[in-house]
Short mmCIF file of N, CA and C in Angstrom, two decimals:
data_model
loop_
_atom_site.label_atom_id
_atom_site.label_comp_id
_atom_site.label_asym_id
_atom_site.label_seq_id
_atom_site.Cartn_x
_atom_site.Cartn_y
_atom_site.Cartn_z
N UNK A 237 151.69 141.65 98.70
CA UNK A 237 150.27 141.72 98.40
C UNK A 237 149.56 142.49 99.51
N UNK A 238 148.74 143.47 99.06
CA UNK A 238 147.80 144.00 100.29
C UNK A 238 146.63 143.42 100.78
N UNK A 239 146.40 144.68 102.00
CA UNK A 239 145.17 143.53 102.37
C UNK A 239 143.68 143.69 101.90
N UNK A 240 143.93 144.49 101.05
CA UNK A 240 143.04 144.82 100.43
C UNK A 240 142.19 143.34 99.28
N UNK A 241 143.00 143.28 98.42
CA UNK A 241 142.95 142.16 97.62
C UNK A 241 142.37 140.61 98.02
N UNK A 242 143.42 141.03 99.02
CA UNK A 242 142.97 139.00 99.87
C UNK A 242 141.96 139.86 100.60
N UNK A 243 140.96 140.63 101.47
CA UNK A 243 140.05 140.61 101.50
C UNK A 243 138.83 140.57 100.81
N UNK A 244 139.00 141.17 99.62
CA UNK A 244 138.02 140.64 98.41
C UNK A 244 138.08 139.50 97.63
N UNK A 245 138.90 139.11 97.93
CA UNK A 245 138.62 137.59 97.27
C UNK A 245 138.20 136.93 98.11
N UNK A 246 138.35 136.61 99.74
CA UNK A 246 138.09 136.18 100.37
C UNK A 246 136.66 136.82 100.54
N UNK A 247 136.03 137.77 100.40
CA UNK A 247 134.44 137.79 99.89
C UNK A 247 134.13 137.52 98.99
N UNK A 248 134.49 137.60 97.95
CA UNK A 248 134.05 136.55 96.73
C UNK A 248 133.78 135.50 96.98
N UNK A 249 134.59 134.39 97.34
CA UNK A 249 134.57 133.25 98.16
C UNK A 249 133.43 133.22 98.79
N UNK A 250 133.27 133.92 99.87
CA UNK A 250 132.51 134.00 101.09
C UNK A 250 131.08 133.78 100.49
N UNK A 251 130.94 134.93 99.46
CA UNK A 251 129.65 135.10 98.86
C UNK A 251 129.27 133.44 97.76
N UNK A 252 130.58 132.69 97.24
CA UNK A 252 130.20 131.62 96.27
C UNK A 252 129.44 130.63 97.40
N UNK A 253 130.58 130.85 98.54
CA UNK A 253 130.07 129.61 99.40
C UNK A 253 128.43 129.73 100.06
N UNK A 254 128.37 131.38 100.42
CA UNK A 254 126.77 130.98 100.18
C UNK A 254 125.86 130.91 99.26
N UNK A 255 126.01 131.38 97.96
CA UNK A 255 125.31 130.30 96.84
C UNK A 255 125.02 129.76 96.96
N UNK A 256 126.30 128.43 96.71
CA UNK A 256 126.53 127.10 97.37
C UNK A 256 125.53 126.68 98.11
N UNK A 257 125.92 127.18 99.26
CA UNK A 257 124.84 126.73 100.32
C UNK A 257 123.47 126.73 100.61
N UNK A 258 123.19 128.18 99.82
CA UNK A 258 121.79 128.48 99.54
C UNK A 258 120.78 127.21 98.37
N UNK A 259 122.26 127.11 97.33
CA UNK A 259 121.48 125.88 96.12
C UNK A 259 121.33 124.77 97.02
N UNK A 260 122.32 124.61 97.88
CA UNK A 260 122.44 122.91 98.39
C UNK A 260 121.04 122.65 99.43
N UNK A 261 120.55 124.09 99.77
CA UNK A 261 119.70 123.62 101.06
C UNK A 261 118.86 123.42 100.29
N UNK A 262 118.09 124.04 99.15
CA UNK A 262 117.12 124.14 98.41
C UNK A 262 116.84 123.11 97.72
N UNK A 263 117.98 122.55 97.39
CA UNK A 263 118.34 121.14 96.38
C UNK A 263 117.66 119.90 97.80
N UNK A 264 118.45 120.08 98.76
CA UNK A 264 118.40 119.06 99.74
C UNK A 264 116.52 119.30 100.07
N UNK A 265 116.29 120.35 100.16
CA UNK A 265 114.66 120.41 100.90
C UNK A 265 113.63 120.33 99.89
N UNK A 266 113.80 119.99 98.26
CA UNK A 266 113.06 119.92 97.16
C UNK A 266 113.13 118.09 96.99
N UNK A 267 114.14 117.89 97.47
CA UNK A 267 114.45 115.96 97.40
C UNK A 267 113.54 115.34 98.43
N UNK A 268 114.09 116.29 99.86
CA UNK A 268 113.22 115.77 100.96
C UNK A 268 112.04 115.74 100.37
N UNK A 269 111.58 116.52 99.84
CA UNK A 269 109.81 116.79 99.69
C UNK A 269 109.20 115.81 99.08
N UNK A 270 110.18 115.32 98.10
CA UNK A 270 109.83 114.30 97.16
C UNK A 270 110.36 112.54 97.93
N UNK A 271 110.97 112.65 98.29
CA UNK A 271 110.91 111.00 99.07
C UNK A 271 111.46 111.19 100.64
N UNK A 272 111.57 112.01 100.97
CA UNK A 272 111.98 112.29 102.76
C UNK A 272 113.49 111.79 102.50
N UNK A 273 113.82 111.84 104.20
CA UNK A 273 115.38 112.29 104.30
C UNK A 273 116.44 110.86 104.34
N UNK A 274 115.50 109.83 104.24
CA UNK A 274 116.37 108.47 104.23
C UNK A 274 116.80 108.03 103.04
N UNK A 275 115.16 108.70 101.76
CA UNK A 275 115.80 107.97 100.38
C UNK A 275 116.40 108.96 99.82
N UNK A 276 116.92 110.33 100.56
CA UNK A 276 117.61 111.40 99.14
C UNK A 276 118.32 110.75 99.66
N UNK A 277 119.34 110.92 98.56
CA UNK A 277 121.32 110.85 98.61
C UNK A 277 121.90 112.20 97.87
N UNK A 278 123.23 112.58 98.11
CA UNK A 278 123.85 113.48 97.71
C UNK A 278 124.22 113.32 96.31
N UNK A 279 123.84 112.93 95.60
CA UNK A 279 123.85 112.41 94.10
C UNK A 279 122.66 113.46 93.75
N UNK A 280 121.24 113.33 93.94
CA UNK A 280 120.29 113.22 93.83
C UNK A 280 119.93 114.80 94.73
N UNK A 281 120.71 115.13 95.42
CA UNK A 281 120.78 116.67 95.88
C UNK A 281 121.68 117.36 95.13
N UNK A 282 122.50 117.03 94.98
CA UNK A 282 123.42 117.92 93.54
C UNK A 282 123.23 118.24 92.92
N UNK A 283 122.22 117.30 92.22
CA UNK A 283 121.55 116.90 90.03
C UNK A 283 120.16 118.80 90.56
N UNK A 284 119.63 118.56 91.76
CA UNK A 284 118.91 119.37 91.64
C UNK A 284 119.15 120.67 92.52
N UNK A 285 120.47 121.07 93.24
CA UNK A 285 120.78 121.89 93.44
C UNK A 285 121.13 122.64 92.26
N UNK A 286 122.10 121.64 91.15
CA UNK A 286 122.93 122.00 89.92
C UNK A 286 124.32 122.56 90.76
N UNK A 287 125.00 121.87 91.40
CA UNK A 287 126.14 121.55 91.95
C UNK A 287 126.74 119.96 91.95
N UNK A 288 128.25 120.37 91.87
CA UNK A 288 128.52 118.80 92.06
C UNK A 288 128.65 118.19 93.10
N UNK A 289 128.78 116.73 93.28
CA UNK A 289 129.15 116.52 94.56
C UNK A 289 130.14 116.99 95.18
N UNK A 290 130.81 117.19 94.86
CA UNK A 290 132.10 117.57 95.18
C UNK A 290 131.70 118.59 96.59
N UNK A 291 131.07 119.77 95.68
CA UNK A 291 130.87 121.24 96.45
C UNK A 291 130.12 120.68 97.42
N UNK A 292 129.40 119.69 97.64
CA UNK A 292 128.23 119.33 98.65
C UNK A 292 129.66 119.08 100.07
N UNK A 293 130.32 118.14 99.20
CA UNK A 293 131.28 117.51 100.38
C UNK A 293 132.57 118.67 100.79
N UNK A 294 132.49 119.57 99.87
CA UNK A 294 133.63 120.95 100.54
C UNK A 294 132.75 121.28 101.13
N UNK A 295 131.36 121.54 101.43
CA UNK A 295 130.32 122.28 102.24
C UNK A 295 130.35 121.56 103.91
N UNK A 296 129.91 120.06 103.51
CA UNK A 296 129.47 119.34 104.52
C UNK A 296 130.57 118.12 105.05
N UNK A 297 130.30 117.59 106.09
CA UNK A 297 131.22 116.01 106.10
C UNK A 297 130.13 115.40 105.26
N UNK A 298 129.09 115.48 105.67
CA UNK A 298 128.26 114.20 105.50
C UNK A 298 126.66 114.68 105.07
N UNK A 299 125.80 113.58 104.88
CA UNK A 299 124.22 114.04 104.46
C UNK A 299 123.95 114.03 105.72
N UNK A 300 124.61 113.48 107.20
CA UNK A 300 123.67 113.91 108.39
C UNK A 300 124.41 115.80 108.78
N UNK A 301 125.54 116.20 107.98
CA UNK A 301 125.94 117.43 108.93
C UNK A 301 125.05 118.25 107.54
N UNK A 302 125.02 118.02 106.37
CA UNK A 302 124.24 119.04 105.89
C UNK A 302 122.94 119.07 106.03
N UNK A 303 122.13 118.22 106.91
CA UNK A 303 120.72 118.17 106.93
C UNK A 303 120.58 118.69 108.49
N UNK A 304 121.35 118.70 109.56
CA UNK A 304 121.85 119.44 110.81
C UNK A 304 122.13 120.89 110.48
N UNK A 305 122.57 120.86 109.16
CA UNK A 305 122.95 122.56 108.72
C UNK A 305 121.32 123.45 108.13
N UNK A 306 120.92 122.34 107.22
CA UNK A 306 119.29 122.55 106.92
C UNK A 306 118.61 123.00 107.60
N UNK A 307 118.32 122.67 108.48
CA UNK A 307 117.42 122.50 109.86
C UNK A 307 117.81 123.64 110.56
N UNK A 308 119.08 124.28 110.86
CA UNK A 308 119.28 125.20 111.72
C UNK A 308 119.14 126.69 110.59
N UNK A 309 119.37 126.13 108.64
CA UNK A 309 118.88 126.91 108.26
C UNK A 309 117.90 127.96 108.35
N UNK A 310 116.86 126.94 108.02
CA UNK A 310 115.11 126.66 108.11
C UNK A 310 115.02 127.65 109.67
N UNK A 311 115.16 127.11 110.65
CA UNK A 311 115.29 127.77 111.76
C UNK A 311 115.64 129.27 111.63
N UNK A 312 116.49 130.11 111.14
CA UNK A 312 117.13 131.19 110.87
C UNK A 312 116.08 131.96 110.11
N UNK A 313 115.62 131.34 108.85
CA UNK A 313 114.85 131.75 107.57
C UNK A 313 113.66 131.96 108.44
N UNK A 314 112.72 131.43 109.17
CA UNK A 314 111.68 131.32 109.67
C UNK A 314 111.49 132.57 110.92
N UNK A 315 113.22 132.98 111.67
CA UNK A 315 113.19 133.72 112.25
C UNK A 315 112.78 134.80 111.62
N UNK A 316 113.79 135.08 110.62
CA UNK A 316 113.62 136.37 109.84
C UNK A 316 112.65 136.57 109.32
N UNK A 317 111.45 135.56 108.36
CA UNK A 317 110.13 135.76 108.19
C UNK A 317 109.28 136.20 109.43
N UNK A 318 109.77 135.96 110.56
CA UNK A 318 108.43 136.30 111.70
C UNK A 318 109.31 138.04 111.99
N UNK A 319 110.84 137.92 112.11
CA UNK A 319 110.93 139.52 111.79
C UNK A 319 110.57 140.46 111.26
N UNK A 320 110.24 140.09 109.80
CA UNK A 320 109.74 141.04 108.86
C UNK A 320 108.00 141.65 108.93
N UNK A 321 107.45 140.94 109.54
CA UNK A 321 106.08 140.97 110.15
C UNK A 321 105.88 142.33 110.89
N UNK A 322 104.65 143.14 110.75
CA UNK A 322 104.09 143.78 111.03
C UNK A 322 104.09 143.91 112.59
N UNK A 323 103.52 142.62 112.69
CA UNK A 323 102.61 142.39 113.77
C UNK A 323 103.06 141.25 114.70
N UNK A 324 103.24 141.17 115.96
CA UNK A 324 103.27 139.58 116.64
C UNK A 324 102.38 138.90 116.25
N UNK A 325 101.26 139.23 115.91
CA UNK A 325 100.03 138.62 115.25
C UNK A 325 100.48 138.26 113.97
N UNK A 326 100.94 138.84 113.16
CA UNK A 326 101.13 138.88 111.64
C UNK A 326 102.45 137.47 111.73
N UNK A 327 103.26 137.27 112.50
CA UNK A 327 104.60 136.75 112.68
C UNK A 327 103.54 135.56 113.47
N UNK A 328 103.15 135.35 114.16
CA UNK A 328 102.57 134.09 114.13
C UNK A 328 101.89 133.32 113.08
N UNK A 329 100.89 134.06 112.31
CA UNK A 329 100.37 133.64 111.17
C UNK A 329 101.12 133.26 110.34
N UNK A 330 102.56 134.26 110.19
CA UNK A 330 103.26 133.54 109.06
C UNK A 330 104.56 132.56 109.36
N UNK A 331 104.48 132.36 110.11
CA UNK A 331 105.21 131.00 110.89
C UNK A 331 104.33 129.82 110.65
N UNK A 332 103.02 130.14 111.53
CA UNK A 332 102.58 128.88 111.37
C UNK A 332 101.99 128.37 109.86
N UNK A 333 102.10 129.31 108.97
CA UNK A 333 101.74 128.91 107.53
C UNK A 333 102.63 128.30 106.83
N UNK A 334 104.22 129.09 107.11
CA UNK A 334 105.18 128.40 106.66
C UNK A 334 105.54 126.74 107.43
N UNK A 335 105.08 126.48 108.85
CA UNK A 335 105.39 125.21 108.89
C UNK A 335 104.45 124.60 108.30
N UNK A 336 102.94 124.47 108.61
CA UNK A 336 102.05 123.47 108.03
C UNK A 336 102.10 123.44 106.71
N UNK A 337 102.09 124.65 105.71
CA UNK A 337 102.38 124.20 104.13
C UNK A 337 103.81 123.65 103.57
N UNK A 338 104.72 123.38 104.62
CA UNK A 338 106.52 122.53 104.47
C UNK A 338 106.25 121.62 103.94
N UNK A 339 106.30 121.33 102.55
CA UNK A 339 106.14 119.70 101.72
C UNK A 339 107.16 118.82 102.42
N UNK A 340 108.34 119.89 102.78
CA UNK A 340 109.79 118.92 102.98
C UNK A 340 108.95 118.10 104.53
N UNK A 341 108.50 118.81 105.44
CA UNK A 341 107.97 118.71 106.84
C UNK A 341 106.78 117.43 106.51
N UNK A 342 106.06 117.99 105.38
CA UNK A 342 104.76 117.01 105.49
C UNK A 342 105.63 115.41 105.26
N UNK A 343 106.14 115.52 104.13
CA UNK A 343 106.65 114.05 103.60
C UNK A 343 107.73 113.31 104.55
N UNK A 344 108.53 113.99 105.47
CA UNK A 344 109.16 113.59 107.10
C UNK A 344 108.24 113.29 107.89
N UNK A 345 107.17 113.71 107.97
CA UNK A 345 106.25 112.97 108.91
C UNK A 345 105.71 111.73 108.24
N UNK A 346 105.40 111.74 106.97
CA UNK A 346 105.05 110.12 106.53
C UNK A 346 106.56 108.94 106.47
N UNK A 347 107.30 109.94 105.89
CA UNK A 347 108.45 109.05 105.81
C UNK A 347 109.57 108.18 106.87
N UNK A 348 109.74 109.53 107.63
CA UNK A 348 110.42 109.48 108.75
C UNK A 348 110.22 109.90 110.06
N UNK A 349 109.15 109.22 110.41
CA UNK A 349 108.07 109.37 111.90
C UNK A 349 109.55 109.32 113.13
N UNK A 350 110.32 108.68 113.12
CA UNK A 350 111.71 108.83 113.90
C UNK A 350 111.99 110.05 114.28
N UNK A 351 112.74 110.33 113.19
CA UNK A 351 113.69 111.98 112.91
C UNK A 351 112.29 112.98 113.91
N UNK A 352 110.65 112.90 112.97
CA UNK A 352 110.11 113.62 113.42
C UNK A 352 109.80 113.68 114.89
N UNK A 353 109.55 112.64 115.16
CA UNK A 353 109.80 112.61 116.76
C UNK A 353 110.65 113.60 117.31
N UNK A 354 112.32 113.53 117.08
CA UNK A 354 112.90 113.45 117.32
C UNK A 354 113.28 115.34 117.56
N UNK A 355 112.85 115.86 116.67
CA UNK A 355 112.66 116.71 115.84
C UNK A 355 111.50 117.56 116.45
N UNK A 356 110.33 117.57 117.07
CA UNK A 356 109.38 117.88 117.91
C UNK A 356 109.50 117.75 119.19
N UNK A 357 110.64 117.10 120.11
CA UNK A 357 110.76 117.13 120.98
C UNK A 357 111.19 118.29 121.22
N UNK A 358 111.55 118.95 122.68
CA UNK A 358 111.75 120.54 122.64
C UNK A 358 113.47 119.82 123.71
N UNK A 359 114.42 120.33 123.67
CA UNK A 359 115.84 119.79 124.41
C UNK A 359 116.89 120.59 124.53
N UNK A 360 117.97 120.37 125.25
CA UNK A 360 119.02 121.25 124.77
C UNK A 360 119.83 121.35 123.74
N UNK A 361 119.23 121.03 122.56
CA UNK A 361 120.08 120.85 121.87
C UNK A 361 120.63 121.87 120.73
N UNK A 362 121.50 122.54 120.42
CA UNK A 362 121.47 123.75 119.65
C UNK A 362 120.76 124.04 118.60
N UNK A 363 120.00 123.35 118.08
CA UNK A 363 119.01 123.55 117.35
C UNK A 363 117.67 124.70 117.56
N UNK A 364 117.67 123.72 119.00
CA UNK A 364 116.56 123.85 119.76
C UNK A 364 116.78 125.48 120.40
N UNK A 365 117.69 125.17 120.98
CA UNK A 365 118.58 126.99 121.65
C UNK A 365 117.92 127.67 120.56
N UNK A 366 118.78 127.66 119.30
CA UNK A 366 118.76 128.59 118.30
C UNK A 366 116.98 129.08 118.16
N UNK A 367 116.29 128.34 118.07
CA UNK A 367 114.65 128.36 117.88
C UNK A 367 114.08 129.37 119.15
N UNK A 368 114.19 128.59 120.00
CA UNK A 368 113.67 129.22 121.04
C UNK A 368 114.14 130.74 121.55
N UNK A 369 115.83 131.49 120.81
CA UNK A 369 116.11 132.50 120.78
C UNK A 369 115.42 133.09 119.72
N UNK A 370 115.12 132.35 118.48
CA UNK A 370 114.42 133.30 117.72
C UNK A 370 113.54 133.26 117.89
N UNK A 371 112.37 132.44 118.81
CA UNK A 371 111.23 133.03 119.19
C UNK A 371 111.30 134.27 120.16
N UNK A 372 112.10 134.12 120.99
CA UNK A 372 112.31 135.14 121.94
C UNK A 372 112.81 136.56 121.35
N UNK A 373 113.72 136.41 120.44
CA UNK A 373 114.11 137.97 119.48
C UNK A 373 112.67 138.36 118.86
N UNK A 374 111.86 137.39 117.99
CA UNK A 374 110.36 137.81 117.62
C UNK A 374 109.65 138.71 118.09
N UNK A 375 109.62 137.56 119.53
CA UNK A 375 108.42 138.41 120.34
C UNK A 375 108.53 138.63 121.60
N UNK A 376 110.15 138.87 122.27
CA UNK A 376 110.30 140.19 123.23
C UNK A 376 109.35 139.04 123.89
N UNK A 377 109.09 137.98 124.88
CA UNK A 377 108.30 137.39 125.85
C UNK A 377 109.34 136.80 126.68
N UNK A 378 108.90 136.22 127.42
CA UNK A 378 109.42 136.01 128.84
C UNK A 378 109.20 134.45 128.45
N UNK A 379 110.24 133.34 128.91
CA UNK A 379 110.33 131.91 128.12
C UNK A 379 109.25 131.09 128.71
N UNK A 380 108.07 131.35 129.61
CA UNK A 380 106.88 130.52 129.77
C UNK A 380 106.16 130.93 128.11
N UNK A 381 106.18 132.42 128.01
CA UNK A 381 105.38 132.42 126.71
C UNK A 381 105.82 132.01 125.13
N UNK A 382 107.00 131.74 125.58
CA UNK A 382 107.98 131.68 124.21
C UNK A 382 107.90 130.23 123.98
N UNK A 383 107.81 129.71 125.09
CA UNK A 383 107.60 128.28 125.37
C UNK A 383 106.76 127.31 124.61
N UNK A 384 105.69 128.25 124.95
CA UNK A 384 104.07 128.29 124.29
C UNK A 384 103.76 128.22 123.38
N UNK A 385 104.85 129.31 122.80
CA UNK A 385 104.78 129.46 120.97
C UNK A 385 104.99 128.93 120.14
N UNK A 386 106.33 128.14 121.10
CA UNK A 386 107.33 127.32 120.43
C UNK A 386 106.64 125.99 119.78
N UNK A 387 105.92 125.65 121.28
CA UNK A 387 104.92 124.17 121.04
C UNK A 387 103.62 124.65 120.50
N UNK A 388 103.25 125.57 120.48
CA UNK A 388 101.88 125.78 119.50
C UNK A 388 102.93 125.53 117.75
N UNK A 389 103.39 126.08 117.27
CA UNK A 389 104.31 125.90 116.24
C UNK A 389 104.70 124.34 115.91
N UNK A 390 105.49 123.86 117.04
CA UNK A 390 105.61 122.58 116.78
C UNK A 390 104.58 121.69 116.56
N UNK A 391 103.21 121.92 117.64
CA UNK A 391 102.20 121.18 117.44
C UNK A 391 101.96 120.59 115.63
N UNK A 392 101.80 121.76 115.20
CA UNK A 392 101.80 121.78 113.65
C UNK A 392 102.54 120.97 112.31
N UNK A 393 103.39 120.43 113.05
CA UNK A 393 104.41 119.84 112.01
C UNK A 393 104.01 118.55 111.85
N UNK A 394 103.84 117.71 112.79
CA UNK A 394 102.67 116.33 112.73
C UNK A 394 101.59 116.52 112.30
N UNK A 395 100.65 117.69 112.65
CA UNK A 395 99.50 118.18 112.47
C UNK A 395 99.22 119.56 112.13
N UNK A 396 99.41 119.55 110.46
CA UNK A 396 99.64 120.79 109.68
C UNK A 396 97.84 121.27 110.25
N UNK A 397 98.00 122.67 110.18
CA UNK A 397 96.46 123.20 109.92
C UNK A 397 96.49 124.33 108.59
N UNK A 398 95.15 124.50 108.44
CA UNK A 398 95.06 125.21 107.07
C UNK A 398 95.38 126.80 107.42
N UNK A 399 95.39 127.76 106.33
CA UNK A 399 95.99 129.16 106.30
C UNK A 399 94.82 129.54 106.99
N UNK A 400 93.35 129.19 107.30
CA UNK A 400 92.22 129.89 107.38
C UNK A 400 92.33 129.46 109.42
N UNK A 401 92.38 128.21 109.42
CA UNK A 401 93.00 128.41 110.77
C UNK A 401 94.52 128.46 111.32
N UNK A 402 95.32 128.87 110.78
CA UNK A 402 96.34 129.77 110.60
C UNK A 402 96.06 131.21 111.52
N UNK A 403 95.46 131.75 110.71
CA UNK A 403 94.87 132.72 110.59
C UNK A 403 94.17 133.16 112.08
N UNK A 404 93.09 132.51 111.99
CA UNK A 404 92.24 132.28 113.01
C UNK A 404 92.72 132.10 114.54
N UNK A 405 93.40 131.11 114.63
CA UNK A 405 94.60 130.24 116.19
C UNK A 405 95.46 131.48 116.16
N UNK A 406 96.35 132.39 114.96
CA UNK A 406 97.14 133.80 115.47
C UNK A 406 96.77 134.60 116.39
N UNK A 407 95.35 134.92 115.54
CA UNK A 407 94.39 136.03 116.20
C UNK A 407 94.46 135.65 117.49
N UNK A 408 93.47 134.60 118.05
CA UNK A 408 93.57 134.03 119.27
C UNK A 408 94.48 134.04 120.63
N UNK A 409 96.03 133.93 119.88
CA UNK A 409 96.89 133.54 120.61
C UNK A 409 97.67 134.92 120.51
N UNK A 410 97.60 135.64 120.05
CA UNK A 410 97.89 136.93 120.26
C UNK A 410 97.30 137.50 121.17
N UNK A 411 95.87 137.86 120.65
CA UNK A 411 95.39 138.54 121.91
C UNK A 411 94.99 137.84 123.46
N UNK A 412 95.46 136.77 123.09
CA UNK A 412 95.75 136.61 124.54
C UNK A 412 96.78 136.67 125.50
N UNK A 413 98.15 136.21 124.68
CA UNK A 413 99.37 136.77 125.32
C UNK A 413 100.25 138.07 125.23
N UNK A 414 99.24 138.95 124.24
CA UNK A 414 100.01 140.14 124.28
C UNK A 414 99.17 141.21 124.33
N UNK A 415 97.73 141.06 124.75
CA UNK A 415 96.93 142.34 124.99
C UNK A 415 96.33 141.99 126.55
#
């Protein structure tokens, strides 16, 4: 057999498993939204991924490693939205719109004040790495200002604000750390 063959199947693959993964996060962050992360179960993330369990458990060990996988998702997705941005200005605004309008985020803070804690703290933890590099790939700053960004951002997740001060706090915080 060449290697031709087993490399395309092995992208085939590659590509089902992110499907997969793409339905499962979506499935998992549409459940969160609706009762937070203690009352989904992987039953109940499947039915609305439209996967079986099965694929959840070839994906993950467990509902704590696929919600560890979520999270560093979310993290990634959020990078690339502040990439696609115009503007450092424009990439703040749409960061901080995407956290304060997070149904999955709002209903973790009523549900699971713990996790959120836990979760807003700033640490070493690779999560956290990963974040704070994609603030730093964003916006090219030096880590007092990245710092800044990080917890202006976080501020938000306990305490969503609206698109109009969204908007408004960007402007602000732009031209002050980058003009």
């Amino acid at each position: 057999m060449s290697a031709q063959p087993a490399l395309a199947t092995y992208a085939r693959q590659s590509a089902t498993s992110n499907k997969s993964r793409a339905a499962i996060f979506a499935g998992a962050k549409a459940v969160i939204a609706e009762v937070g992360n203690y009352q989904s179960n992987i039953a109940d993330i499947a039915l609305r991924a439209q996967v079986s369990k099965a694929t959840i458990y070839n994906q993950f060990a467990d509902k704590a490693e696929m919600t560890e996988y979520l999270v560093e998702s979310e993290v990634i997705r959020l990078t690339d939205l502040a990439l696609a941005a115009s503007s450092r200005q424009e990439a703040l605004n749409l960061l901080s719109i995407a956290i304060s309008q997070d149904q999955a985020l709002r209903k973790l803070v009523e549900s699971d004040p713990t996790d959120i804690a836990k979760l807003v703290t700033i640490s070493n933890h690779p999560t956290w790495v990963l974040a704070h590099q994609g603030i730093a790939k964003v916006f090219g700053a030096d880590a007092a200002i990245c710092g800044l960004i990080l917890r202006w951002l976080i501020g938000q997740i306990p305490s969503p604000i609206t698109k109009e001060e969204s908007l408004a706090q960007s402007k602000r915080l732009a031209n002050t750390l980058f003009n």
